[in-house]
Amino acid sequence: METRILGNTGMEVSRLGIGLSAIGFEETFDTIKTVEVVLKAALDEGITFFDTAECYFYSEEMVGQSISDRRSEFRLATKCGHPAGLQESGEYDIDWSIEGILLTLDRSLKRLKTDYVDLLQLHSCSVEVLEQGEVIAALTKTKEAGKTRFNGYSGDN
Protein backbone atom coordinates (compact mmCIF):
# COMPACT_ATOMS: atom_id res chain seq x y z
CA MET A 1 0.00 0.00 0.00
CA GLU A 2 1.34 3.41 -0.93
CA THR A 3 1.85 5.75 2.03
CA ARG A 4 2.26 9.45 2.54
CA ILE A 5 2.74 11.95 5.33
CA LEU A 6 -0.51 13.34 6.73
CA GLY A 7 -0.34 17.12 6.40
CA ASN A 8 2.33 18.62 8.64
CA THR A 9 2.07 15.91 11.30
CA GLY A 10 4.96 13.73 10.23
CA MET A 11 2.63 10.73 10.57
CA GLU A 12 2.94 8.17 7.81
CA VAL A 13 -0.46 6.86 6.72
CA SER A 14 -1.76 4.76 3.89
CA ARG A 15 -2.88 6.77 0.89
CA LEU A 16 -6.26 5.11 1.29
CA GLY A 17 -8.01 5.52 4.64
CA ILE A 18 -11.37 4.37 5.91
CA GLY A 19 -14.18 6.62 7.12
CA LEU A 20 -16.09 4.62 9.71
CA SER A 21 -19.48 6.29 9.96
CA ALA A 22 -21.20 3.39 8.18
CA ILE A 23 -20.12 0.75 10.68
CA GLY A 24 -21.94 2.63 13.41
CA PHE A 25 -25.37 1.93 12.01
CA GLU A 26 -26.95 -1.43 12.82
CA GLU A 27 -28.53 -1.79 9.40
CA THR A 28 -25.14 -1.47 7.70
CA PHE A 29 -23.10 -3.95 9.75
CA ASP A 30 -25.28 -6.05 11.97
CA THR A 31 -22.61 -7.93 13.89
CA ILE A 32 -19.30 -7.16 15.49
CA LYS A 33 -17.88 -10.19 13.68
CA THR A 34 -18.63 -8.61 10.29
CA VAL A 35 -16.95 -5.37 11.34
CA GLU A 36 -13.96 -7.24 12.73
CA VAL A 37 -13.48 -9.13 9.46
CA VAL A 38 -13.67 -5.90 7.42
CA LEU A 39 -11.33 -3.86 9.64
CA LYS A 40 -8.76 -6.62 10.08
CA ALA A 41 -8.75 -7.24 6.32
CA ALA A 42 -8.13 -3.52 5.80
CA LEU A 43 -5.16 -3.66 8.18
CA ASP A 44 -3.86 -6.82 6.52
CA GLU A 45 -3.95 -5.01 3.16
CA GLY A 46 -1.95 -2.07 4.52
CA ILE A 47 -4.66 0.48 5.26
CA THR A 48 -3.44 2.43 8.27
CA PHE A 49 -5.77 5.43 8.65
CA PHE A 50 -9.14 5.00 10.37
CA ASP A 51 -11.50 7.94 10.93
CA THR A 52 -14.50 7.80 13.27
CA ALA A 53 -16.53 10.05 15.60
CA GLU A 54 -18.60 9.75 18.74
CA CYS A 55 -21.69 10.81 16.79
CA TYR A 56 -21.34 7.82 14.43
CA PHE A 57 -23.43 5.81 16.89
CA TYR A 58 -21.69 2.43 17.48
CA SER A 59 -18.65 3.10 15.30
CA GLU A 60 -16.13 3.78 18.07
CA GLU A 61 -17.28 0.73 20.03
CA MET A 62 -16.95 -1.43 16.94
CA VAL A 63 -13.41 -0.18 16.32
CA GLY A 64 -12.44 -0.77 19.95
CA GLN A 65 -13.85 -4.28 19.99
CA SER A 66 -12.44 -5.21 16.57
CA ILE A 67 -8.91 -3.90 16.26
CA SER A 68 -7.73 -2.31 19.52
CA ASP A 69 -5.39 -5.30 19.89
CA ARG A 70 -3.59 -4.05 16.76
CA ARG A 71 -3.43 -0.38 17.82
CA SER A 72 0.26 0.00 16.98
CA GLU A 73 -0.48 -0.80 13.32
CA PHE A 74 -2.75 2.15 12.51
CA ARG A 75 -3.43 5.84 12.97
CA LEU A 76 -6.74 6.69 14.58
CA ALA A 77 -8.76 9.87 14.16
CA THR A 78 -11.98 10.79 15.93
CA LYS A 79 -14.04 13.94 16.23
CA CYS A 80 -15.66 16.12 18.88
CA GLY A 81 -18.44 18.67 18.99
CA HIS A 82 -21.47 16.50 18.23
CA PRO A 83 -21.54 14.28 21.31
CA ALA A 84 -24.93 12.65 21.06
CA GLY A 85 -25.22 12.22 17.31
CA LEU A 86 -28.25 12.87 15.18
CA GLN A 87 -31.45 13.53 17.10
CA GLU A 88 -35.01 12.63 16.08
CA SER A 89 -35.41 16.21 14.86
CA GLY A 90 -32.68 15.63 12.27
CA GLU A 91 -30.34 18.03 14.08
CA TYR A 92 -27.09 17.24 15.88
CA ASP A 93 -26.48 17.99 19.53
CA ILE A 94 -23.57 20.42 19.65
CA ASP A 95 -21.23 21.05 22.60
CA TRP A 96 -18.15 23.22 22.13
CA SER A 97 -17.49 23.84 25.84
CA ILE A 98 -14.16 22.82 27.33
CA GLU A 99 -15.92 20.32 29.57
CA GLY A 100 -17.94 18.93 26.66
CA ILE A 101 -14.89 18.38 24.46
CA LEU A 102 -12.88 16.77 27.26
CA LEU A 103 -15.79 14.50 28.20
CA THR A 104 -16.39 13.55 24.56
CA LEU A 105 -12.74 12.58 24.13
CA ASP A 106 -12.67 10.56 27.35
CA ARG A 107 -15.78 8.64 26.28
CA SER A 108 -14.26 8.07 22.84
CA LEU A 109 -11.02 6.73 24.30
CA LYS A 110 -12.94 4.31 26.49
CA ARG A 111 -15.01 3.01 23.56
CA LEU A 112 -11.98 2.82 21.27
CA LYS A 113 -10.04 0.95 23.98
CA THR A 114 -7.00 3.18 23.70
CA ASP A 115 -5.38 5.90 25.78
CA TYR A 116 -4.81 8.31 22.89
CA VAL A 117 -5.91 9.19 19.37
CA ASP A 118 -3.53 10.33 16.70
CA LEU A 119 -5.88 13.05 15.50
CA LEU A 120 -8.78 14.76 17.27
CA GLN A 121 -10.85 16.79 14.81
CA LEU A 122 -13.37 19.52 15.39
CA HIS A 123 -16.52 18.33 13.66
CA SER A 124 -17.77 21.35 11.65
CA CYS A 125 -16.97 24.00 14.24
CA SER A 126 -17.87 27.55 13.18
CA VAL A 127 -15.36 30.39 13.03
CA GLU A 128 -17.47 32.28 15.59
CA VAL A 129 -17.11 29.44 18.09
CA LEU A 130 -13.37 29.16 17.42
CA GLU A 131 -12.91 32.89 18.04
CA GLN A 132 -14.35 32.50 21.56
CA GLY A 133 -11.23 30.52 22.52
CA GLU A 134 -12.76 27.70 24.58
CA VAL A 135 -12.35 25.13 21.82
CA ILE A 136 -8.66 25.90 21.36
CA ALA A 137 -8.15 25.75 25.13
CA ALA A 138 -9.79 22.32 25.23
CA LEU A 139 -7.66 21.02 22.35
CA THR A 140 -4.53 22.31 24.08
CA LYS A 141 -5.51 20.40 27.23
CA THR A 142 -6.06 17.16 25.31
CA LYS A 143 -2.63 17.40 23.75
CA GLU A 144 -0.91 18.34 27.01
CA ALA A 145 -2.56 15.33 28.69
CA GLY A 146 -1.18 13.02 25.98
CA LYS A 147 -4.66 12.03 24.84
CA THR A 148 -4.17 13.43 21.33
CA ARG A 149 -1.08 13.67 19.18
CA PHE A 150 -2.54 16.22 16.76
CA ASN A 151 -5.66 18.34 16.48
CA GLY A 152 -7.48 19.30 13.32
CA TYR A 153 -10.74 20.16 11.61
CA SER A 154 -13.24 18.08 9.69
CA GLY A 155 -16.13 19.83 8.07
CA ASP A 156 -17.69 21.75 5.30
CA ASN A 157 -15.49 24.82 5.14
XYZ file of C-alpha atoms in Angstrom:
157
model
C 0.000 0.000 0.000
C 1.341 3.406 -0.933
C 1.851 5.751 2.025
C 2.257 9.450 2.537
C 2.744 11.949 5.334
C -0.511 13.335 6.734
C -0.340 17.121 6.397
C 2.330 18.624 8.638
C 2.070 15.911 11.299
C 4.960 13.733 10.232
C 2.628 10.730 10.574
C 2.943 8.173 7.813
C -0.461 6.863 6.723
C -1.761 4.756 3.885
C -2.880 6.769 0.891
C -6.259 5.112 1.290
C -8.009 5.515 4.640
C -11.372 4.370 5.915
C -14.177 6.619 7.123
C -16.087 4.622 9.710
C -19.482 6.286 9.957
C -21.202 3.389 8.176
C -20.122 0.746 10.683
C -21.941 2.629 13.412
C -25.368 1.926 12.010
C -26.952 -1.427 12.818
C -28.530 -1.790 9.399
C -25.136 -1.475 7.703
C -23.101 -3.951 9.750
C -25.277 -6.048 11.970
C -22.606 -7.925 13.889
C -19.297 -7.160 15.488
C -17.881 -10.189 13.682
C -18.629 -8.610 10.291
C -16.950 -5.366 11.336
C -13.965 -7.241 12.728
C -13.481 -9.132 9.456
C -13.668 -5.901 7.422
C -11.330 -3.856 9.635
C -8.760 -6.619 10.078
C -8.754 -7.244 6.325
C -8.127 -3.519 5.798
C -5.158 -3.663 8.177
C -3.865 -6.818 6.518
C -3.950 -5.010 3.157
C -1.953 -2.075 4.520
C -4.662 0.481 5.262
C -3.445 2.427 8.271
C -5.775 5.433 8.647
C -9.137 5.004 10.373
C -11.500 7.941 10.926
C -14.504 7.804 13.267
C -16.529 10.050 15.595
C -18.599 9.753 18.737
C -21.689 10.807 16.790
C -21.340 7.821 14.435
C -23.425 5.814 16.889
C -21.689 2.427 17.481
C -18.647 3.101 15.299
C -16.135 3.778 18.073
C -17.278 0.731 20.031
C -16.949 -1.433 16.935
C -13.408 -0.179 16.317
C -12.437 -0.771 19.946
C -13.851 -4.281 19.987
C -12.442 -5.210 16.574
C -8.913 -3.895 16.262
C -7.734 -2.314 19.519
C -5.388 -5.296 19.894
C -3.588 -4.053 16.760
C -3.430 -0.377 17.819
C 0.262 0.005 16.976
C -0.476 -0.796 13.322
C -2.748 2.147 12.506
C -3.430 5.839 12.971
C -6.737 6.693 14.581
C -8.762 9.869 14.160
C -11.977 10.794 15.931
C -14.044 13.944 16.233
C -15.656 16.119 18.880
C -18.444 18.674 18.993
C -21.473 16.495 18.227
C -21.536 14.277 21.307
C -24.933 12.646 21.056
C -25.221 12.225 17.315
C -28.248 12.873 15.178
C -31.447 13.533 17.105
C -35.005 12.632 16.078
C -35.406 16.214 14.855
C -32.676 15.627 12.274
C -30.337 18.034 14.078
C -27.086 17.238 15.875
C -26.475 17.994 19.527
C -23.573 20.417 19.654
C -21.232 21.055 22.596
C -18.153 23.219 22.128
C -17.493 23.841 25.840
C -14.155 22.821 27.328
C -15.918 20.317 29.569
C -17.936 18.927 26.661
C -14.893 18.384 24.459
C -12.879 16.767 27.258
C -15.792 14.501 28.195
C -16.390 13.555 24.562
C -12.738 12.580 24.131
C -12.670 10.559 27.349
C -15.777 8.636 26.281
C -14.262 8.069 22.845
C -11.019 6.734 24.300
C -12.941 4.307 26.486
C -15.008 3.009 23.564
C -11.979 2.821 21.267
C -10.035 0.946 23.978
C -7.001 3.183 23.700
C -5.380 5.896 25.784
C -4.811 8.314 22.891
C -5.914 9.189 19.375
C -3.535 10.330 16.704
C -5.880 13.049 15.496
C -8.784 14.764 17.266
C -10.851 16.786 14.815
C -13.374 19.524 15.388
C -16.523 18.330 13.664
C -17.771 21.348 11.653
C -16.967 24.001 14.236
C -17.866 27.547 13.177
C -15.360 30.394 13.035
C -17.468 32.276 15.586
C -17.106 29.437 18.092
C -13.366 29.161 17.421
C -12.911 32.886 18.043
C -14.348 32.499 21.560
C -11.228 30.521 22.523
C -12.758 27.698 24.578
C -12.348 25.131 21.821
C -8.662 25.903 21.363
C -8.145 25.751 25.134
C -9.786 22.319 25.228
C -7.659 21.020 22.352
C -4.527 22.305 24.079
C -5.515 20.401 27.228
C -6.059 17.157 25.314
C -2.633 17.398 23.746
C -0.908 18.337 27.011
C -2.556 15.327 28.686
C -1.182 13.023 25.978
C -4.663 12.033 24.841
C -4.172 13.434 21.333
C -1.085 13.670 19.177
C -2.536 16.220 16.759
C -5.660 18.337 16.481
C -7.479 19.303 13.320
C -10.736 20.165 11.609
C -13.243 18.082 9.689
C -16.135 19.832 8.069
C -17.694 21.747 5.301
C -15.489 24.822 5.140
